[in-house]
């Protein structure tokens, strides 16, 4: 059986990524008549051991700063009809498409192939850019790798096959998790040397511009863009020219020279006849410039041109492949964060001019079916809704199935005639279908203001979402609606206790921290708060978790509540030092309550100074009789005698506000009195008994 495919790679000293690379090739090697050739360029014996587990063809190579020389070692050993090369820090996600290409015999119709390379910007594997990498070719006479860096396999024959299969590549990320310029530092000297030796080889200029852009050296990127464009004037190949036109404007923009970038982009569009793909990128760069300047006419002009050109490309999808080069690809144009922000800015500009037709046009183009992307725009829509009179008219262009539209229909009260049950179903549907925490919070807020039962609505949220929602609710709902919120909490405790208790807990906590409570009201509110917290966690945890041995496993707010509950018990037993100790211990677990606990301890100190016998019924009756006598004395102007009684009674009734008022009233009357004897008598008494009145 003939070998259909030879697979070759350079193995340096990256043991971990090499194993993943080779593992991803296993299905291809098992299914397709193929061979694996590994050129070992490193010194790590572990790498050599891994390589030898997958193939007997491990060829040592002493590194000489020439990638083509190393690649050619593998190519010259190849026995297959086709040759595929890959890097040791790449790995295929799935090779099925390539397997089918060879097993079906389709490979006989083509001369070369390109698969995608996804270059990730961070270790999270979310943000990436991809491009078609020329990595496969039929082996023909004279074929070889050329260029010391960014090696190129030539000559090749067409037609070319474009695969959707791709390799993952994290090679541009440093250990810090950010894009690294390490490879650029390695490649630049090699490219500069090659340019000195071959000044008219245009591809080197593209490669060196890429390296300078990675290093953020925009001056050098601009310099070599212009040198490359000068060479393009005599070239038939327009790939290079289109790429350089875009890269030049990109370098100027990133350098901060927006005016120069604008002039270059406009000149290229008018005089260079760039391909549609390049035009799209130039339009996008111009839009970024005009949005920064807030120039409305140009934003709408180039926004429209962008969308028209994009629609044309989508009607002729073959153009995406034909015009792509390097990182100038369909994916770059359709990068969601970039594409949708263009449309958002165009909607905003159209609304500013009350141009409903234009605003609706761009609004419809947003990805309404992709809730993952749409959720970030809902707060923006609400800001437009409050500032633009025509926004309600534009809302009619939003799909009714959109969670945002569902919320608008549920909350709208202008002649809708919707029954409460229908509104409630719309709220539930909104919460169930959106991924947006913002929208869920707004839905709950509106339902509360409409005095709806919340049970089914909040049950569509997981508990963590609800906890975040409750934090927001305290700020979303104003003081005038606070009673409505409290009523909703009471009903929730009955319908879905765990959700209701958390709302009660947060409302109570806010009152304790921000409500400036005093005296018994503060103690009672703190006890209620602990009750809500403990019931909330008792629903979710077994009883044994609340034992002293297991308490450390509980959430900190729960531990706070447990210690406070014990402290309140000690307080009722008049064990003041122990109560204070427990309050202070509780505070270690929930510092947000520092102000509250400090005030509680102050109140305890006052209680501790009050004799215990002063709390009995007989004492209270006696105190009331004494206050009646005081009133009679004051009314009969017996100020000196009255003051004597007050000074004796005050230490016994430190919490009695009526006595406090009587004392102040008596002092004022004494100050106003024209009887020297009374005033002198009071002064003498003050000096002898209590100097601080």
XYZ file of C-alpha atoms in Angstrom:
693
model
C 0.000 0.000 0.000
C 1.325 3.440 -0.918
C 1.875 6.073 1.754
C -0.656 8.794 1.032
C 0.522 11.284 3.637
C 3.806 12.136 5.324
C 3.423 14.199 8.525
C 6.471 16.062 9.802
C 7.153 18.337 12.732
C 10.058 19.992 14.488
C 10.392 18.950 18.142
C 12.247 21.424 20.317
C 12.272 21.210 24.134
C 8.504 21.528 24.717
C 7.652 18.121 26.150
C 4.118 18.904 27.373
C 2.826 20.478 24.168
C 4.576 17.861 22.005
C 2.623 15.027 23.644
C -0.667 16.822 23.014
C 0.332 17.506 19.405
C 1.224 13.873 18.738
C -1.884 12.599 20.502
C -4.071 14.742 18.217
C -2.384 13.165 15.162
C -3.132 9.603 16.265
C -6.543 9.265 14.519
C -5.013 10.546 11.279
C -2.078 8.145 11.510
C -4.385 5.226 12.332
C -6.950 5.824 9.577
C -4.902 7.145 6.648
C -1.905 5.260 5.142
C 0.658 7.665 6.542
C 3.989 8.130 8.272
C 5.265 10.413 11.007
C 8.684 12.089 10.777
C 9.983 14.048 13.774
C 12.996 16.298 13.408
C 14.484 16.638 16.902
C 16.006 20.119 17.252
C 16.224 20.237 21.045
C 18.337 18.747 23.839
C 15.712 17.481 26.321
C 15.885 13.683 26.545
C 12.220 13.566 27.617
C 11.207 15.067 24.279
C 13.164 12.413 22.429
C 11.525 9.669 24.507
C 8.030 11.009 23.747
C 8.837 11.266 20.024
C 10.131 7.686 19.887
C 6.886 6.364 21.377
C 5.015 7.590 18.278
C 7.496 6.860 15.468
C 10.830 5.260 14.626
C 11.630 8.206 12.361
C 13.220 10.630 14.837
C 15.963 12.561 13.088
C 18.434 14.638 15.148
C 19.147 18.130 13.847
C 21.570 20.716 15.215
C 19.750 24.055 15.251
C 21.268 26.680 12.930
C 18.727 29.554 13.027
C 17.200 28.351 9.764
C 13.665 26.955 9.878
C 13.647 25.907 6.238
C 16.817 23.861 6.689
C 15.198 21.985 9.574
C 11.903 21.494 7.715
C 13.675 20.196 4.618
C 15.241 17.376 6.651
C 11.744 16.000 7.254
C 10.585 16.710 3.707
C 13.508 14.866 2.126
C 12.757 11.784 4.242
C 9.082 11.769 3.220
C 7.736 8.815 1.186
C 4.126 9.955 0.905
C 2.191 11.471 -1.987
C 1.352 14.492 0.201
C 3.287 16.315 2.895
C 1.732 17.924 6.012
C 3.771 19.888 8.556
C 2.808 21.097 12.011
C 4.525 22.766 14.990
C 5.071 20.980 18.273
C 3.043 23.606 20.188
C -0.059 23.071 18.008
C -2.637 20.315 18.093
C -5.648 19.392 15.994
C -9.092 19.677 17.490
C -10.415 17.071 15.063
C -8.774 15.450 12.018
C -11.918 13.800 10.597
C -12.171 16.204 7.646
C -8.539 15.580 6.656
C -9.005 11.829 7.080
C -12.015 11.887 4.749
C -10.063 13.984 2.249
C -7.553 11.163 1.797
C -9.774 8.124 2.349
C -12.349 9.300 -0.217
C -9.696 9.938 -2.864
C -10.570 13.651 -2.992
C -6.895 14.489 -2.433
C -6.172 13.418 -6.035
C -8.035 16.506 -7.325
C -5.910 19.032 -5.429
C -2.322 20.173 -5.296
C -2.210 21.962 -1.910
C -4.271 22.497 1.233
C -4.781 24.987 4.011
C -6.138 24.305 7.470
C -6.885 26.910 10.122
C -4.622 27.983 12.931
C -6.344 29.454 15.988
C -3.991 31.813 17.820
C -5.223 32.402 21.364
C -4.690 35.674 23.193
C -5.025 34.277 26.705
C -4.930 30.965 28.542
C -8.703 31.017 29.037
C -9.146 29.796 25.440
C -11.852 32.366 24.608
C -10.324 35.171 22.564
C -8.450 34.108 19.471
C -7.755 35.007 15.872
C -7.436 32.436 13.148
C -6.213 32.306 9.601
C -5.730 29.725 6.884
C -2.223 28.308 7.205
C -0.657 26.708 4.129
C 0.564 23.460 5.668
C -0.219 20.703 3.126
C 0.980 20.047 -0.417
C 1.430 17.320 -2.985
C 5.089 16.307 -3.185
C 6.335 17.282 -6.645
C 9.839 17.562 -8.148
C 11.798 20.510 -6.774
C 9.487 21.170 -3.832
C 11.347 22.515 -0.808
C 11.124 24.953 2.080
C 12.586 28.392 1.554
C 13.251 31.378 3.904
C 15.178 31.193 7.146
C 12.072 32.201 9.138
C 8.367 31.980 8.247
C 9.335 29.191 5.915
C 7.425 28.719 2.681
C 6.872 25.475 0.751
C 7.398 25.975 -3.002
C 6.683 25.266 -5.777
C 3.118 24.022 -5.457
C 0.304 23.202 -7.833
C -3.350 24.096 -7.629
C -6.142 23.891 -6.985
C -5.964 24.560 -3.242
C -8.221 22.877 -0.706
C -9.480 24.940 2.269
C -10.224 22.874 5.364
C -12.409 23.880 8.310
C -10.205 21.627 10.444
C -7.989 23.666 12.737
C -5.114 23.489 15.157
C -5.049 25.250 18.531
C -2.018 27.424 19.163
C -1.085 29.149 22.431
C 2.484 29.837 21.382
C 2.208 33.634 21.475
C 1.203 33.706 25.167
C 3.816 34.300 27.863
C 3.915 32.756 31.326
C 2.101 35.824 32.626
C -0.883 34.946 30.436
C -0.424 37.877 28.049
C 0.676 38.011 24.426
C 4.424 37.564 24.259
C 6.936 39.192 21.922
C 9.490 36.459 22.606
C 9.100 34.883 19.173
C 9.340 38.295 17.554
C 12.656 38.915 19.324
C 13.895 35.632 17.900
C 12.523 36.152 14.383
C 13.393 39.802 13.778
C 17.180 39.409 13.411
C 16.636 36.534 10.964
C 14.154 38.555 8.901
C 16.359 41.657 8.840
C 19.289 39.569 7.640
C 17.141 37.993 4.917
C 15.908 41.430 3.800
C 19.496 42.605 3.455
C 20.269 39.557 1.330
C 17.002 39.600 -0.670
C 15.676 43.182 -0.606
C 13.094 42.525 -3.337
C 11.516 39.439 -1.719
C 8.204 40.999 -0.716
C 6.974 38.314 1.662
C 9.702 39.193 4.140
C 8.178 42.653 4.478
C 4.814 41.181 5.417
C 6.418 38.951 8.000
C 8.525 41.694 9.559
C 5.510 44.022 9.767
C 3.672 41.282 11.654
C 6.554 40.923 14.093
C 6.774 44.671 14.714
C 3.014 44.872 15.284
C 3.285 42.096 17.896
C 6.064 44.070 19.598
C 3.947 47.270 19.375
C 6.747 48.980 17.451
C 4.392 50.890 15.178
C 7.049 53.218 13.746
C 8.948 50.240 12.327
C 5.715 48.558 11.217
C 4.799 51.697 9.250
C 8.297 51.901 7.732
C 8.258 48.335 6.407
C 4.632 48.601 5.245
C 5.659 51.483 2.997
C 8.720 49.593 1.740
C 6.571 46.572 0.983
C 3.946 48.664 -0.823
C 6.649 50.218 -2.973
C 7.623 46.716 -4.125
C 3.968 45.833 -4.808
C 3.700 48.337 -7.658
C 5.255 45.865 -10.037
C 3.537 42.766 -8.663
C 0.463 41.033 -10.043
C -0.300 39.304 -6.750
C -2.771 41.554 -4.908
C -2.824 39.542 -1.674
C 0.286 41.269 -0.413
C -0.842 44.738 -1.412
C -4.259 44.450 0.238
C -2.725 43.132 3.423
C -0.105 45.899 3.531
C -2.689 48.639 2.880
C -4.716 47.489 5.876
C -1.646 46.966 8.080
C -0.346 50.454 7.313
C -3.577 52.094 8.472
C -3.692 49.739 11.454
C -0.136 50.684 12.495
C -0.896 54.416 12.204
C -4.087 54.020 14.228
C -2.370 52.019 16.978
C 0.456 54.565 17.047
C -2.146 57.196 17.888
C -1.842 59.176 14.660
C -5.580 59.049 13.870
C -5.509 61.867 11.295
C -2.765 60.184 9.284
C -4.573 56.844 9.547
C -7.756 58.479 8.246
C -5.952 60.044 5.273
C -4.256 56.749 4.349
C -7.535 54.830 4.580
C -9.431 57.347 2.439
C -6.605 57.472 -0.108
C -6.494 53.674 -0.369
C -10.257 53.395 -0.795
C -10.283 56.010 -3.540
C -7.099 55.179 -5.425
C -5.897 51.631 -4.706
C -9.086 49.695 -5.533
C -8.700 47.303 -2.604
C -10.641 44.044 -2.496
C -13.903 43.888 -0.573
C -12.247 42.182 2.390
C -9.653 44.941 2.681
C -12.353 47.585 2.224
C -14.296 46.132 5.130
C -11.297 46.453 7.428
C -10.602 50.016 6.216
C -14.253 50.939 6.822
C -13.999 49.476 10.329
C -10.871 51.512 11.084
C -12.493 54.702 9.780
C -15.556 54.015 11.943
C -13.334 53.647 15.009
C -11.783 57.036 14.193
C -15.124 58.774 13.611
C -16.738 57.267 16.717
C -13.814 58.652 18.710
C -14.485 62.080 17.238
C -18.283 61.671 17.473
C -18.718 62.686 13.811
C -22.271 61.571 13.053
C -22.511 61.885 9.255
C -19.341 59.880 8.651
C -20.361 57.203 11.162
C -23.636 56.582 9.337
C -21.980 56.838 5.904
C -19.247 54.293 6.558
C -21.490 52.151 8.734
C -23.823 51.760 5.750
C -20.928 51.055 3.361
C -19.580 48.463 5.785
C -22.921 46.636 6.010
C -23.522 46.738 2.246
C -20.057 45.340 1.541
C -20.478 42.686 4.232
C -23.815 41.609 2.735
C -22.177 41.359 -0.683
C -19.419 39.141 0.682
C -21.933 36.883 2.400
C -23.824 36.509 -0.897
C -20.544 35.456 -2.529
C -18.939 33.316 0.220
C -16.143 32.127 -2.061
C -14.693 35.661 -1.819
C -13.887 35.147 1.848
C -11.461 32.388 0.923
C -10.145 33.983 -2.247
C -9.324 37.309 -0.582
C -8.089 36.085 2.819
C -4.411 36.442 3.568
C -2.596 36.032 6.867
C -4.751 37.449 9.635
C -6.930 39.422 7.209
C -9.823 36.977 7.274
C -13.570 36.644 7.575
C -13.177 35.934 11.279
C -11.295 39.198 11.819
C -14.130 41.154 10.190
C -16.861 39.217 11.995
C -15.210 39.205 15.413
C -18.347 39.713 17.536
C -16.960 42.395 19.829
C -15.890 44.406 16.792
C -18.846 43.764 14.476
C -21.578 44.337 17.062
C -19.947 47.465 18.474
C -19.946 48.960 14.977
C -23.694 48.386 14.821
C -24.309 49.652 18.345
C -22.449 52.891 17.550
C -24.441 53.321 14.349
C -27.752 52.838 16.204
C -26.664 55.368 18.824
C -25.738 57.899 16.130
C -29.008 57.422 14.255
C -31.002 57.865 17.482
C -29.120 61.073 18.172
C -30.503 62.390 14.887
C -33.966 60.884 15.525
C -33.465 58.860 12.329
C -35.774 55.964 13.169
C -35.281 54.148 9.842
C -31.477 54.100 10.099
C -31.566 53.181 13.793
C -33.951 50.280 13.139
C -31.789 49.092 10.216
C -28.655 48.728 12.343
C -30.611 47.460 15.366
C -32.051 44.551 13.357
C -28.526 43.468 12.414
C -27.573 42.748 16.013
C -27.366 39.031 16.955
C -30.736 38.786 18.683
C -30.610 34.986 18.721
C -27.248 34.992 20.490
C -28.176 35.869 24.052
C -24.563 35.425 25.148
C -23.621 38.514 23.156
C -26.838 40.499 23.463
C -26.846 40.571 27.257
C -24.068 43.177 27.406
C -26.148 45.638 25.395
C -29.334 45.678 27.522
C -28.132 48.458 29.858
C -27.254 50.504 26.757
C -30.767 50.000 25.363
C -32.272 51.193 28.640
C -30.147 54.346 28.542
C -31.454 55.031 25.034
C -34.995 54.326 26.155
C -34.797 57.007 28.820
C -33.182 59.620 26.569
C -34.769 59.053 23.153
C -38.449 59.765 22.570
C -38.620 57.572 19.466
C -37.053 54.514 21.074
C -40.447 52.914 21.793
C -41.130 53.013 18.049
C -37.769 51.392 17.338
C -38.519 48.649 19.870
C -41.137 47.268 17.496
C -38.266 46.086 15.256
C -36.853 43.845 17.997
C -37.948 40.177 17.753
C -40.743 39.357 20.196
C -38.836 36.273 21.320
C -35.955 38.434 22.557
C -35.754 38.475 26.372
C -35.401 42.254 26.225
C -38.614 42.570 24.234
C -40.392 40.153 26.588
C -39.502 42.427 29.497
C -40.730 45.525 27.677
C -44.061 43.840 26.939
C -44.421 42.649 30.527
C -43.572 46.011 32.079
C -45.448 48.219 29.614
C -48.634 49.710 31.038
C -49.649 52.052 28.213
C -52.985 50.700 27.088
C -51.704 47.173 26.727
C -54.735 45.662 28.377
C -52.644 42.723 29.526
C -53.966 40.775 32.468
C -51.763 40.188 35.497
C -51.364 36.497 34.677
C -50.189 37.263 31.146
C -47.673 39.789 32.454
C -46.391 37.307 35.006
C -45.839 34.686 32.296
C -43.872 37.209 30.246
C -41.665 38.010 33.253
C -41.048 34.300 33.844
C -40.252 33.733 30.164
C -37.825 36.665 30.194
C -35.940 35.363 33.237
C -35.861 31.811 31.871
C -34.485 32.766 28.449
C -31.936 35.454 29.293
C -28.357 35.004 30.438
C -28.205 38.638 31.528
C -28.082 39.283 35.267
C -28.966 42.893 34.506
C -32.160 41.915 32.695
C -33.183 39.458 35.411
C -32.740 42.156 38.045
C -34.831 44.577 35.994
C -37.559 41.948 35.532
C -37.795 41.322 39.277
C -37.808 45.056 39.979
C -40.656 45.697 37.529
C -42.643 42.760 38.898
C -42.258 44.144 42.432
C -43.413 47.601 41.361
C -46.447 45.987 39.708
C -47.102 44.152 43.018
C -46.940 40.747 41.395
C -46.307 37.464 43.134
C -42.627 36.740 42.679
C -42.455 33.020 43.487
C -42.444 31.614 39.961
C -40.357 34.492 38.596
C -37.481 34.188 41.051
C -37.607 30.377 40.982
C -36.408 30.625 37.375
C -33.130 31.983 38.785
C -30.524 29.893 40.550
C -29.810 30.826 44.146
C -26.524 32.601 43.434
C -28.210 34.742 40.760
C -30.931 35.592 43.256
C -28.398 36.591 45.896
C -26.754 38.966 43.417
C -30.179 40.218 42.352
C -31.176 41.063 45.920
C -28.030 43.174 46.329
C -29.069 45.178 43.291
C -32.733 45.399 44.309
C -31.913 47.512 47.345
C -30.598 50.181 44.972
C -32.984 49.606 42.055
C -36.034 50.173 44.243
C -36.266 53.673 45.729
C -37.293 54.612 49.306
C -40.898 55.187 48.244
C -41.175 51.555 47.132
C -39.423 50.081 50.179
C -42.694 48.979 51.782
C -43.662 47.222 48.558
C -40.329 45.399 48.665
C -40.894 44.349 52.278
C -44.337 42.992 51.416
C -42.847 41.063 48.506
C -40.264 39.573 50.871
C -42.951 38.420 53.318
C -44.867 36.691 50.511
C -41.702 35.083 49.169
C -40.902 33.596 52.575
C -44.205 31.745 52.314
C -43.951 30.716 48.642
C -40.230 29.971 48.190
C -38.694 30.270 51.671
C -35.017 30.107 50.758
C -35.394 33.016 48.303
C -37.613 35.023 50.641
C -35.338 34.562 53.645
C -32.353 35.865 51.724
C -34.278 38.969 50.697
C -35.409 39.503 54.298
C -31.826 39.009 55.453
C -30.490 41.684 53.089
C -33.259 44.170 53.894
C -32.667 43.667 57.606
C -28.911 44.000 57.145
C -29.326 47.276 55.311
C -31.521 48.597 58.115
C -28.936 47.620 60.714
C -26.020 49.158 58.839
C -27.666 52.250 57.363
C -30.792 52.775 59.463
C -29.250 54.415 62.572
C -31.297 52.219 64.886
C -31.148 52.750 68.649
C -32.006 50.967 71.843
C -34.322 47.979 71.962
C -35.261 48.414 68.302
C -31.661 47.726 67.357
C -31.464 44.605 69.511
C -34.760 43.310 68.150
C -33.756 43.946 64.521
C -30.428 42.192 65.064
C -32.235 39.168 66.480
C -34.597 39.077 63.492
C -31.622 39.310 61.167
C -29.895 36.332 62.783
C -33.129 34.376 62.590
C -33.396 34.939 58.831
C -29.759 33.969 58.269
C -29.957 30.797 60.329
C -33.241 29.648 58.795
C -31.798 30.284 55.330
C -28.864 27.962 55.975
C -30.862 25.427 58.008
C -32.918 24.748 54.888
C -29.728 23.868 52.984
C -27.520 22.153 55.595
C -27.956 19.184 57.910
C -28.376 19.899 61.631
C -24.964 18.421 62.426
C -23.306 21.243 60.436
C -24.365 23.690 63.158
C -22.450 21.881 65.896
C -19.344 23.608 67.246
C -17.103 20.980 65.652
C -18.523 21.537 62.145
C -19.223 25.258 62.415
C -15.969 26.120 60.647
C -17.413 24.620 57.431
C -20.334 27.054 57.360
C -20.335 30.321 55.383
C -19.001 33.277 57.330
C -22.293 35.167 57.541
C -23.851 32.048 59.068
C -21.089 31.799 61.665
C -21.591 35.480 62.438
C -25.294 34.873 63.053
C -24.596 31.875 65.308
C -22.242 33.823 67.576
C -24.544 36.854 67.674
C -27.480 34.614 68.610
C -25.449 33.211 71.503
C -24.405 36.741 72.494
C -28.040 37.877 72.600
C -28.877 34.937 74.874
C -26.070 35.974 77.224
C -27.361 39.536 77.137
C -30.838 38.450 78.237
C -29.212 36.615 81.153
C -27.392 39.865 82.036
C -24.029 38.195 81.371
C -22.656 41.371 79.860
C -18.895 40.540 79.612
C -19.604 37.211 77.903
C -22.085 38.877 75.522
C -19.467 41.463 74.531
C -16.862 38.721 74.003
C -19.206 36.810 71.677
C -20.172 39.941 69.725
C -16.505 40.708 69.133
C -15.844 37.136 68.054
C -18.783 37.280 65.634
C -17.372 40.405 64.039
C -14.291 38.483 62.818
C -16.525 36.638 60.373
C -18.534 39.586 59.031
C -16.643 42.913 59.185
C -19.457 44.657 57.272
C -21.340 44.741 60.577
C -18.573 46.638 62.411
C -20.639 49.794 62.918
C -23.641 47.824 64.136
C -21.693 45.699 66.622
C -19.806 48.737 67.933
C -23.134 50.427 68.690
C -24.486 47.240 70.281
C -21.459 47.072 72.604
C -21.971 50.747 73.552
C -25.579 50.024 74.450
C -24.514 46.988 76.494
C -22.085 49.157 78.454
C -24.960 51.429 79.424
C -27.124 48.488 80.405
C -24.317 47.123 82.544
C -24.224 50.386 84.498
C -27.937 50.213 85.311
C -28.657 48.320 88.593
C -30.548 45.110 88.006
C -33.190 45.870 90.609
C -34.257 48.912 88.609
C -36.091 46.755 86.116
C -38.842 45.459 88.441
C -42.522 46.474 88.389
C -42.384 47.998 91.901
C -39.469 50.211 90.937
C -41.221 51.374 87.769
C -44.349 52.299 89.770
C -42.235 54.194 92.296
C -40.389 55.996 89.497
C -43.693 57.032 87.947
C -44.895 58.444 91.273
C -41.669 60.400 91.670
C -42.039 61.893 88.190
C -45.591 62.996 89.072
C -44.219 64.712 92.161
C -41.549 66.370 90.015
C -44.190 67.859 87.724
C -45.977 69.327 90.719
C -42.743 70.833 92.057
C -41.884 72.378 88.692
C -45.404 73.742 88.230
C -45.218 75.332 91.697
C -41.736 76.723 90.885
C -39.983 74.672 93.548
C -36.978 74.408 91.262
C -34.295 73.663 93.846
C -36.234 70.786 95.391
C -37.127 69.438 91.937
C -33.483 69.497 90.830
C -32.466 67.576 93.945
C -34.950 64.815 93.106
C -33.885 64.689 89.435
C -30.214 64.369 90.335
C -30.991 61.435 92.583
C -33.339 59.781 90.082
C -31.291 60.201 86.858
C -28.616 57.554 87.602
C -31.407 55.088 88.362
C -33.308 55.802 85.115
C -30.600 56.474 82.495
C -32.868 55.319 79.637
C -35.931 57.349 80.672
C -36.420 60.007 77.977
C -39.291 61.666 79.864
C -36.975 62.314 82.822
C -34.342 63.632 80.401
C -36.828 66.156 78.997
C -37.950 67.223 82.474
C -34.337 67.836 83.494
C -33.693 70.089 80.485
C -36.965 71.942 81.015
C -36.092 72.548 84.665
C -32.641 73.912 83.787
C -34.183 76.368 81.324
C -36.689 77.568 83.917
C -33.936 77.997 86.492
C -31.860 80.009 84.016
C -34.842 82.228 83.227
C -35.802 82.660 86.860
C -35.311 86.105 88.422
C -35.060 84.689 91.951
C -31.404 84.966 92.975
C -31.919 82.720 95.959
C -33.192 79.885 93.783
C -30.420 80.310 91.238
C -27.759 80.488 93.952
C -29.208 77.467 95.642
C -29.129 75.540 92.373
C -25.564 76.650 91.702
C -24.409 75.559 95.121
C -26.133 72.227 94.696
C -24.633 71.748 91.251
C -21.133 72.421 92.528
C -21.461 70.180 95.510
C -23.341 67.261 93.984
C -22.864 67.117 90.201
C -20.426 69.518 88.636
C -21.248 68.516 85.064
C -24.917 69.547 84.684
